PDB file of C-alpha atoms in Angstrom:
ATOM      1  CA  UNK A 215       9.267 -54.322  55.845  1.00 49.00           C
ATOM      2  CA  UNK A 216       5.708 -53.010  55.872  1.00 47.00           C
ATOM      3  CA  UNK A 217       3.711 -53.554  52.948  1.00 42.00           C
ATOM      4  CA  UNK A 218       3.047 -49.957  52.536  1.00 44.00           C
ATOM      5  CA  UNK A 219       6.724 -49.338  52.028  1.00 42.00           C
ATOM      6  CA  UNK A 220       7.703 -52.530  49.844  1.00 40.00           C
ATOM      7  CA  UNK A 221       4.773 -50.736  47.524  1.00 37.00           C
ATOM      8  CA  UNK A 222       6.359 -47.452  47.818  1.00 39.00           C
ATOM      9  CA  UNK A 223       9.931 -48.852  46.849  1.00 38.00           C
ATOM     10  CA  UNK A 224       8.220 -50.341  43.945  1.00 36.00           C
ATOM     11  CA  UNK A 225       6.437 -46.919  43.001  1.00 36.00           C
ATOM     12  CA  UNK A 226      10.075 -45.828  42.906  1.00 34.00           C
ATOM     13  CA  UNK A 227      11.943 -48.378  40.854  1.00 35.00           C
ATOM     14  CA  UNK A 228       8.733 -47.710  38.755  1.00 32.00           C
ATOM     15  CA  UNK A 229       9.120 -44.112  37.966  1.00 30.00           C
ATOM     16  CA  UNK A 230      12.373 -44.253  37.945  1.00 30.00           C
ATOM     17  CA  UNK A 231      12.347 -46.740  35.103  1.00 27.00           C
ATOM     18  CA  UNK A 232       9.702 -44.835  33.259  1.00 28.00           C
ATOM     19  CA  UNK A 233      12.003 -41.714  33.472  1.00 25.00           C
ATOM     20  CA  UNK A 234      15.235 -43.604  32.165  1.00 27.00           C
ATOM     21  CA  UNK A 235      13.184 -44.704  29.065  1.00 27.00           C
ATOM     22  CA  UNK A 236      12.210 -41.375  28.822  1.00 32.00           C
ATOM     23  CA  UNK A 237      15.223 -39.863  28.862  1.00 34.00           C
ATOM     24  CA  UNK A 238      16.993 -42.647  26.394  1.00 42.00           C
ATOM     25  CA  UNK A 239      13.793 -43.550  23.948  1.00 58.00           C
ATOM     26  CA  UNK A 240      16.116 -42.316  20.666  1.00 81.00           C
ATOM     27  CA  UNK A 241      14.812 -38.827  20.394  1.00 95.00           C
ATOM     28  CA  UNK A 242      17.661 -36.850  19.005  1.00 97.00           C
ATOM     29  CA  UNK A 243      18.184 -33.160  19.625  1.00 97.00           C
ATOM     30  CA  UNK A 244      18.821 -30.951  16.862  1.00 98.00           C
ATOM     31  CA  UNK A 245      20.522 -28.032  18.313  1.00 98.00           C
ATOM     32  CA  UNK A 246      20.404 -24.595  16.001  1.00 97.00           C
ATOM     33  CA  UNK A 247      21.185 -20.790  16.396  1.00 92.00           C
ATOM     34  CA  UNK A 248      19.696 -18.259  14.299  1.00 92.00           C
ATOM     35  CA  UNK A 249      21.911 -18.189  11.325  1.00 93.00           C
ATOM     36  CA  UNK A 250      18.947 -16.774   8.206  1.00 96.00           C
ATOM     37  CA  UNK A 251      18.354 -18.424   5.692  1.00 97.00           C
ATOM     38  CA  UNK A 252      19.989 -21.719   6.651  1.00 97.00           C
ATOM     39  CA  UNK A 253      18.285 -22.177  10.368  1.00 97.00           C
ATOM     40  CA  UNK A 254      16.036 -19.386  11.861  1.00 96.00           C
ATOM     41  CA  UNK A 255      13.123 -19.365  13.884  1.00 95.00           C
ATOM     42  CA  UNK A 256       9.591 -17.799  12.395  1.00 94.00           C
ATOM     43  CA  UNK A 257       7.401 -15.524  13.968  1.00 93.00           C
ATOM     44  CA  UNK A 258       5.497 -18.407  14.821  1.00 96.00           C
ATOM     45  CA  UNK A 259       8.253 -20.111  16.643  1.00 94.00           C
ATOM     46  CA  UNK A 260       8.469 -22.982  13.765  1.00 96.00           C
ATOM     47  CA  UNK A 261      12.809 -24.024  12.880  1.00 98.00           C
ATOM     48  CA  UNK A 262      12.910 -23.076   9.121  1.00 97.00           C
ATOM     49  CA  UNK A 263      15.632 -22.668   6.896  1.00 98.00           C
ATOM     50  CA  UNK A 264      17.620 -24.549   4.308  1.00 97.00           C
ATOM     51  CA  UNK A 265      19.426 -26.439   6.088  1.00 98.00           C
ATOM     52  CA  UNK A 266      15.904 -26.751   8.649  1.00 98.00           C
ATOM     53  CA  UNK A 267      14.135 -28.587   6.100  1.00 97.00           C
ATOM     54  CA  UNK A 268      16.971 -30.746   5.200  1.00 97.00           C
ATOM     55  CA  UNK A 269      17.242 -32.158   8.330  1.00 98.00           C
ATOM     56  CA  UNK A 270      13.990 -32.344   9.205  1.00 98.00           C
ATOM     57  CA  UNK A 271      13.445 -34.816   6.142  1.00 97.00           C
ATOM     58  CA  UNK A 272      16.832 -36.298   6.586  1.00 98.00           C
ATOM     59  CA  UNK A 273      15.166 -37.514   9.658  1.00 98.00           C
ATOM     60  CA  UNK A 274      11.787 -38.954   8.848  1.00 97.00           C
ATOM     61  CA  UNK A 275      13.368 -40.740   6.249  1.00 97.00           C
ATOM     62  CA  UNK A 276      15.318 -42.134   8.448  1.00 97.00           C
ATOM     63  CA  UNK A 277      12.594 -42.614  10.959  1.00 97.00           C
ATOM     64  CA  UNK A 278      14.027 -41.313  13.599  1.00 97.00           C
ATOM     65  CA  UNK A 279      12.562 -38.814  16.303  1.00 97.00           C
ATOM     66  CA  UNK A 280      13.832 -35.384  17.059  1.00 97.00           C
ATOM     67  CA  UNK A 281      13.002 -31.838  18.430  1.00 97.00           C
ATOM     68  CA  UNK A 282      14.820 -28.829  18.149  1.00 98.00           C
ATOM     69  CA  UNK A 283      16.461 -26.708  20.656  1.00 97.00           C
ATOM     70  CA  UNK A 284      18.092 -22.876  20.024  1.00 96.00           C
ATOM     71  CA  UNK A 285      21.509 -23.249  21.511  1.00 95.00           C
ATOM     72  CA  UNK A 286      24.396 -20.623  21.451  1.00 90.00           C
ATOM     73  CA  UNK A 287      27.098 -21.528  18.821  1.00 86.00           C
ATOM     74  CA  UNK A 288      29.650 -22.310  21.533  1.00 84.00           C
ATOM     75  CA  UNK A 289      27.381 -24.660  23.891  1.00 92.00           C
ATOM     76  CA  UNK A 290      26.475 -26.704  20.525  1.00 94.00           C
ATOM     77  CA  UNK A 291      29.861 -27.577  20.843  1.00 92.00           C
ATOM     78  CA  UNK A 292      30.131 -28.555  24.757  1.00 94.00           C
ATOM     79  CA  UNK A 293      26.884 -30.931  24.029  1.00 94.00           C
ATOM     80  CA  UNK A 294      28.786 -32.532  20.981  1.00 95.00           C
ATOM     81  CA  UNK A 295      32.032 -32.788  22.981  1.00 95.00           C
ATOM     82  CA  UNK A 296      30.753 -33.836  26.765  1.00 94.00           C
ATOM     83  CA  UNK A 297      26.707 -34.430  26.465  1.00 87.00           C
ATOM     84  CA  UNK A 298      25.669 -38.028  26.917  1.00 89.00           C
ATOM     85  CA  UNK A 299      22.404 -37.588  25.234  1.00 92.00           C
ATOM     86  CA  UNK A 300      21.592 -38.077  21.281  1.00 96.00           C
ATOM     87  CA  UNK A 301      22.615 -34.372  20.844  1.00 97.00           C
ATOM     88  CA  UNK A 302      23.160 -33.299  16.587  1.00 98.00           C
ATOM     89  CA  UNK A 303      23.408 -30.285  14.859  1.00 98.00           C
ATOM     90  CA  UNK A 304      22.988 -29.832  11.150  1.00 98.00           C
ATOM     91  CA  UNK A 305      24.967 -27.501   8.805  1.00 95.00           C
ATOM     92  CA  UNK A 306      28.588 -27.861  10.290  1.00 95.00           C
ATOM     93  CA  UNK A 307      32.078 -27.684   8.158  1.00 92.00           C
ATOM     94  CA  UNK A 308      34.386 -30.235   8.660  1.00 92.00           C
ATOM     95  CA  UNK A 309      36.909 -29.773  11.033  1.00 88.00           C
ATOM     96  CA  UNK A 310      39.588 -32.746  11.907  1.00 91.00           C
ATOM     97  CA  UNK A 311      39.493 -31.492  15.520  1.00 92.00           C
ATOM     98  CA  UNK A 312      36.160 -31.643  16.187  1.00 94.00           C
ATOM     99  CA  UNK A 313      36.075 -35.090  14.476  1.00 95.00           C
ATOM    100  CA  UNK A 314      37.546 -36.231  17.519  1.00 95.00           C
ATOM    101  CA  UNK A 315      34.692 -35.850  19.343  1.00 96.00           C
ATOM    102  CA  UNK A 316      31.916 -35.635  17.308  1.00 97.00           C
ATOM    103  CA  UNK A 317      29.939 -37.855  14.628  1.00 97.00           C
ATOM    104  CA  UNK A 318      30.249 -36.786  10.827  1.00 98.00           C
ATOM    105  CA  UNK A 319      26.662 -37.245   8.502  1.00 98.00           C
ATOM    106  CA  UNK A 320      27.864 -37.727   4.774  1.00 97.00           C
ATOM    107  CA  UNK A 321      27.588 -34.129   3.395  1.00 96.00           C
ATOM    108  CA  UNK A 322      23.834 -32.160   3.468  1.00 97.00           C
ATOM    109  CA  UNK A 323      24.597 -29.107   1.360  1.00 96.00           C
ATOM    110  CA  UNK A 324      26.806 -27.097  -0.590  1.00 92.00           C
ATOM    111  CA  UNK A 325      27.647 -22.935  -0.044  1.00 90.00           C
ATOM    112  CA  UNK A 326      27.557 -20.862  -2.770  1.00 89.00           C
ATOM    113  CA  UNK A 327      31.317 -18.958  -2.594  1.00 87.00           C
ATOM    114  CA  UNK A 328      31.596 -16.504   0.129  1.00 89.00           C
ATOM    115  CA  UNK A 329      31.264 -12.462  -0.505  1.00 91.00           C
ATOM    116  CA  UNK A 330      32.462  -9.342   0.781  1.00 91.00           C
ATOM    117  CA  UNK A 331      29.894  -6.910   2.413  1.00 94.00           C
ATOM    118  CA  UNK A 332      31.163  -3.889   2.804  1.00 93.00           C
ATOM    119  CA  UNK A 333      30.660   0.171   3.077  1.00 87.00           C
ATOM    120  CA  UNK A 334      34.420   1.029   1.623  1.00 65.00           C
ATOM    121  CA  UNK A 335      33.988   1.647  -2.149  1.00 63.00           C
ATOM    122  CA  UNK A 336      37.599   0.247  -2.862  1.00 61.00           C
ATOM    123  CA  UNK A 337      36.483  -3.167  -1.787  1.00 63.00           C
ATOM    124  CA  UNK A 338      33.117  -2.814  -3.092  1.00 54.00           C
ATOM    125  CA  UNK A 339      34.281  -1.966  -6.309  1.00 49.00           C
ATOM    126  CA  UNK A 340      37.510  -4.212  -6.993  1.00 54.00           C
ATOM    127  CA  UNK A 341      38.150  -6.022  -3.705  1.00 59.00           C
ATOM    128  CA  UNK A 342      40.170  -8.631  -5.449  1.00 69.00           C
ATOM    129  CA  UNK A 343      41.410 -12.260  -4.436  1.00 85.00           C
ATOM    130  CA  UNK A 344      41.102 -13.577  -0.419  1.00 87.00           C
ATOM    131  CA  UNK A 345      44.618 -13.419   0.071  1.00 86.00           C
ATOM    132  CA  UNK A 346      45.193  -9.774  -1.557  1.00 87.00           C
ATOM    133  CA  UNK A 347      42.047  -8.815   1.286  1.00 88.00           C
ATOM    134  CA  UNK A 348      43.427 -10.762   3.942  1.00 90.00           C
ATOM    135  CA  UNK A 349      47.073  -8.931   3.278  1.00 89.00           C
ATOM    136  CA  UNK A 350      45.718  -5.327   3.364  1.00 88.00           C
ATOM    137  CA  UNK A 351      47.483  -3.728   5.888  1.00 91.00           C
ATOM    138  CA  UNK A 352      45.060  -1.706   8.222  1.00 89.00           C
ATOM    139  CA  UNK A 353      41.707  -3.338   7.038  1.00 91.00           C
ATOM    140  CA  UNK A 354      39.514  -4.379  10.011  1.00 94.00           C
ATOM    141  CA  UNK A 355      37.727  -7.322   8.912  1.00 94.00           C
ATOM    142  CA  UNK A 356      35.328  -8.792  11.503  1.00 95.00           C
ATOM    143  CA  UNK A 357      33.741 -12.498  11.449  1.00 94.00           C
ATOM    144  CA  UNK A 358      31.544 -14.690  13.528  1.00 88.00           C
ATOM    145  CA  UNK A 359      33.244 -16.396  16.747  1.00 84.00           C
ATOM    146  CA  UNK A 360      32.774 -19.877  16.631  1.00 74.00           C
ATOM    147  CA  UNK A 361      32.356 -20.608  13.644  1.00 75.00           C
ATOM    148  CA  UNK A 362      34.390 -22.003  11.082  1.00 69.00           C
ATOM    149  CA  UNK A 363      34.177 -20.373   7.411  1.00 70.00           C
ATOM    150  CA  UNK A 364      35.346 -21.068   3.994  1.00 74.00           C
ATOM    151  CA  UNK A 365      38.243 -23.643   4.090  1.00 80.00           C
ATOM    152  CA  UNK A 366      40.646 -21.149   2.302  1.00 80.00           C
ATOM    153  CA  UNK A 367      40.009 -18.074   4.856  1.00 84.00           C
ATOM    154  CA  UNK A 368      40.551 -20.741   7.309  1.00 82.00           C
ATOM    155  CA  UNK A 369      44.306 -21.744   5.740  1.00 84.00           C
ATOM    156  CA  UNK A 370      44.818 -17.861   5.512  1.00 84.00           C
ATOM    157  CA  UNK A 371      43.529 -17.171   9.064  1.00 86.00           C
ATOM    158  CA  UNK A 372      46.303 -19.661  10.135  1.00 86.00           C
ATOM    159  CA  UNK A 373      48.926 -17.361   9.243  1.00 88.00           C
ATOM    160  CA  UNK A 374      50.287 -13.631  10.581  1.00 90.00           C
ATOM    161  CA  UNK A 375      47.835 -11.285   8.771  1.00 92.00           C
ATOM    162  CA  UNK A 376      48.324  -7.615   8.227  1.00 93.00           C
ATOM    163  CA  UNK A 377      44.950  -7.243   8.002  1.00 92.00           C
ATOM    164  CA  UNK A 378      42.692  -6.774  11.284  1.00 94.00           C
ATOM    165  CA  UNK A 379      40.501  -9.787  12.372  1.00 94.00           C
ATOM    166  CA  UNK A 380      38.046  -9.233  15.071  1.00 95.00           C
ATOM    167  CA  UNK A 381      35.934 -11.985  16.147  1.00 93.00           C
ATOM    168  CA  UNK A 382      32.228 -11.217  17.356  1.00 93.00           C
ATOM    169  CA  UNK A 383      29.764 -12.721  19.146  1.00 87.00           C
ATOM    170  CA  UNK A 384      26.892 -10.830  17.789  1.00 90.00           C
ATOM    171  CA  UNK A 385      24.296 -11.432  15.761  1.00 89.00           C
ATOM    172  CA  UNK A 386      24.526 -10.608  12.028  1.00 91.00           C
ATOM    173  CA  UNK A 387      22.200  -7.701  11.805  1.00 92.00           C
ATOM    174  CA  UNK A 388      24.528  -5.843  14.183  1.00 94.00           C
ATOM    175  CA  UNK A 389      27.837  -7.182  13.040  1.00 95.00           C
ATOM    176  CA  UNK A 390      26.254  -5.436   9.687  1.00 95.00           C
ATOM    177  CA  UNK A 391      25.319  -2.316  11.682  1.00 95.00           C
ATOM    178  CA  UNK A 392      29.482  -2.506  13.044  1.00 95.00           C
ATOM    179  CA  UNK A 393      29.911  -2.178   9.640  1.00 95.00           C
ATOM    180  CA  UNK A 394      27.873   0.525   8.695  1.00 93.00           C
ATOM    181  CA  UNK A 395      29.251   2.752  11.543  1.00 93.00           C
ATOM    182  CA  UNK A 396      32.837   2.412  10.568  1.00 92.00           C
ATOM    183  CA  UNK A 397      33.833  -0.490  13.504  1.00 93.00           C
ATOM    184  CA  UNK A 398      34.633  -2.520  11.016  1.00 94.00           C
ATOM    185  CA  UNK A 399      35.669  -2.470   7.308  1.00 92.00           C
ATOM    186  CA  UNK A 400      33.963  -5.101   5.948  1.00 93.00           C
ATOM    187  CA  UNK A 401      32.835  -8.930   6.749  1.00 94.00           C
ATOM    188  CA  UNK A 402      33.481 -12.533   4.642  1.00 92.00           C
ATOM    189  CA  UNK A 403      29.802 -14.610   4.845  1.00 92.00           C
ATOM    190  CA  UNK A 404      28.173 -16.936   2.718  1.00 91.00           C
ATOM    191  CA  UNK A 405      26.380 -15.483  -0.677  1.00 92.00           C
ATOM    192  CA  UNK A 406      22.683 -17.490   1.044  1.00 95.00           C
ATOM    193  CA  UNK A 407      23.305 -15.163   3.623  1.00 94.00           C
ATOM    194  CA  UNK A 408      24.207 -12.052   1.966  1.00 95.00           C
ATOM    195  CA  UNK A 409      21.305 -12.503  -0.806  1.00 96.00           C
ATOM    196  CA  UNK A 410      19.136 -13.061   2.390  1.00 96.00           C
ATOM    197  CA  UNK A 411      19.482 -10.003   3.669  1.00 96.00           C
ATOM    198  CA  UNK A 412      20.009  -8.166   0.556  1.00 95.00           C
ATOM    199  CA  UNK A 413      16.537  -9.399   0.188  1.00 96.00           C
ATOM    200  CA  UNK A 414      15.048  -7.645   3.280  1.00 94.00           C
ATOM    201  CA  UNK A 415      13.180  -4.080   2.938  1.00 93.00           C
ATOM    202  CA  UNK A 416      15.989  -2.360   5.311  1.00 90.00           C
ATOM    203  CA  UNK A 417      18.461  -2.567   3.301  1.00 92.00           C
ATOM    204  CA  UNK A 418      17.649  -0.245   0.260  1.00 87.00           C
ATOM    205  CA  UNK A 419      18.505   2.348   3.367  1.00 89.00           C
ATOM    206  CA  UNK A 420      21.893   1.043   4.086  1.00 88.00           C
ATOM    207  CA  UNK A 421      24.996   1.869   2.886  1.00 86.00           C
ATOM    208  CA  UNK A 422      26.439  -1.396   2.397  1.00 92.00           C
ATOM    209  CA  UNK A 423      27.537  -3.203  -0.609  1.00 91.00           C
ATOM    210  CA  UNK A 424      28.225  -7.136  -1.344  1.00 92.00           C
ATOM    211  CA  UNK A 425      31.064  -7.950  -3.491  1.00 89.00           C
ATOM    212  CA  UNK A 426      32.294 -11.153  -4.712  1.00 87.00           C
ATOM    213  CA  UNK A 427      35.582 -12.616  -4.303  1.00 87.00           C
ATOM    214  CA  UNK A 428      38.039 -13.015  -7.260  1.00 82.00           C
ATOM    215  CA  UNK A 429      38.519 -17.012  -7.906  1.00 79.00           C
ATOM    216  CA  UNK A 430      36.596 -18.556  -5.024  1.00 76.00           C
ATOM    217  CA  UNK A 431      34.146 -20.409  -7.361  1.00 70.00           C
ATOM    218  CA  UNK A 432      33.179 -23.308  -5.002  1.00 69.00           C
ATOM    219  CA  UNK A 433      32.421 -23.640  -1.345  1.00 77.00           C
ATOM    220  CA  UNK A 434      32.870 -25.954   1.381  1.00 88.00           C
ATOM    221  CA  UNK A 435      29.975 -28.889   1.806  1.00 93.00           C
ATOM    222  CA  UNK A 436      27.910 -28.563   4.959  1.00 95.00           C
ATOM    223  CA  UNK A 437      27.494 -32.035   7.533  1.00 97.00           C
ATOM    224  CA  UNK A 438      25.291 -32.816  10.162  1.00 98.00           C
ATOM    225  CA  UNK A 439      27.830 -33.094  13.130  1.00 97.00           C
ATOM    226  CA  UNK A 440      26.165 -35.539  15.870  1.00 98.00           C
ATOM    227  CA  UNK A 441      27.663 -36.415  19.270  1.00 97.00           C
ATOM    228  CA  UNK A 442      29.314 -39.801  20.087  1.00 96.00           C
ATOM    229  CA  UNK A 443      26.299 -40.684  22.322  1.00 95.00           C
ATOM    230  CA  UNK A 444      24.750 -41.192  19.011  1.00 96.00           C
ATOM    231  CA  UNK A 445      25.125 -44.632  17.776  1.00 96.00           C
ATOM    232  CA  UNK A 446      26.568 -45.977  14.385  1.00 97.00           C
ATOM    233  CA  UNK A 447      23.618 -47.728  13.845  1.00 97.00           C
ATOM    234  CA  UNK A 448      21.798 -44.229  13.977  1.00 97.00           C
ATOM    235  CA  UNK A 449      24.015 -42.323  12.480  1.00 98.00           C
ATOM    236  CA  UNK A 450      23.979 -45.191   9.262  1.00 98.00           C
ATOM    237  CA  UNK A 451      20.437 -44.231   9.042  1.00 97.00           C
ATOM    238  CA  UNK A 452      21.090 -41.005   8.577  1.00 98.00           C
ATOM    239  CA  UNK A 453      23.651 -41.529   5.889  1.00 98.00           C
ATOM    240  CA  UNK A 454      21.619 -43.987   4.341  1.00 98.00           C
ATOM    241  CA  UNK A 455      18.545 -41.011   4.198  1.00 98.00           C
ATOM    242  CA  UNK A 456      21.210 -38.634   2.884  1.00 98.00           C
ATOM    243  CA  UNK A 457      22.020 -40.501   0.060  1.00 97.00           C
ATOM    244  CA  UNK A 458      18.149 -41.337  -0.858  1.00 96.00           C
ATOM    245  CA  UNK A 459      16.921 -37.689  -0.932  1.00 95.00           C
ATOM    246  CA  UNK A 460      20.045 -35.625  -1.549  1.00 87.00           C
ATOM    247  CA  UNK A 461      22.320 -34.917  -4.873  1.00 76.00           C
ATOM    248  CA  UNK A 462      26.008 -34.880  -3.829  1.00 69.00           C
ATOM    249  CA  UNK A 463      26.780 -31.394  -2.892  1.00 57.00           C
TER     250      UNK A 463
END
């Protein structure tokens, strides 16, 4: 073999090397969709959020690298499930069937209880106890696809409703506009989220109202759910960061 080609092959193996460490030098990918206030993206195209600045602190404690990425609820999951990269995502419920899969931080954060928002005045003004909404015959509740919610409207969901659940892809903003046009009847979302948009100039003009749920005083705590590509060592760094800068939620 020539010597120009022996230094090619070497060029090769080279790069090819370089790439591989690259690809594998422990960077882990937070993947986030804009859910305000826990993860959102500014106007200056900065992650922020609750659960943002969590994580982000969760992992410099733990000294470990990482860059964010705005991924669509449903392929956070496929990178969890199938990716063979150091793929995480902060803020997750737990679920036992995604534990199969998936890598479980010790807990992050706490919800307050989930509310009602709503344009009906019955449920705005007594809506009463999850399972008394749920049971409403005729009401057209709609939630977020994909994502899990508080555990007890998850054990209700389980069951034959005669409510109306509709699950949508969309964005908040226009499952609240769905709402506000008479598509739906109401939607069940976090009180951070409600307040948070409560909180926004627009909606003094709207006609919607948030209502709190009769005996849901506590929420579910919030994980950061990592893929199996991620190692126990790493993920024992995490925990360990967890426990050094957070309360138990």
């Amino acid at each position: 073999m020539s010597l120009p080609k022996i230094f090619a092959l070497l060029l090769l193996s080279s790069t090819a090397s370089a790439q591989g460490v690259k690809a594998d030098n422990g960077t882990i990918t937070l993947h986030y969709y804009n859910r305000p206030p826990f993860l959102y993206q500014d106007a200056a195209g900065h992650v922020k959020g609750i659960l943002a600045e969590r994580a982000e602190k969760i992992m410099q404690q733990a000294g470990i690298h990482y860059r964010w990425e705005n991924t669509p609820v449903t392929r956070i999951l496929f990178h969890l499930e199938h990716s063979k990269r150091n793929d995480c995502a902060p803020g997750w419920y737990f679920s036992a069937e995604r534990e199969k899969f998936a890598w479980y931080s010790k807990p992050v954060y706490r919800d307050l209880p989930v509310v009602i928002i709503s344009k009906n005045q019955r449920f705005a003004a007594a809506p009463g106890n999850l399972a008394s909404i749920l049971n409403t015959a005729g009401i057209r509740i709609l939630l977020k696809r994909g994502l899990l919610h508080n555990s007890e409207l998850q054990e209700q969901l389980r069951k034959p409703l005669p409510a109306s659940i509709e699950y949508s892809v969309a964005e908040m903003p226009v499952m609240l506009g769905m709402i506000e046009n008479g598509r739906a009847d109401l939607t069940i979302v976090t009180q951070e989220e409600a307040s948070y948009y409560a909180s926004l100039p627009q909606w003094a003009s709207r006609q919607l109202q948030i209502s709190k749920i009769a005996g849901l005083n506590t929420a579910d705590p919030r994980y950061i759910l990592c893929s199996k590509s991620v190692t126990p060592e790493v993920m024992q760094k995490i925990n360990t960061a967890i426990d050094k800068l957070l309360p138990k939620p």
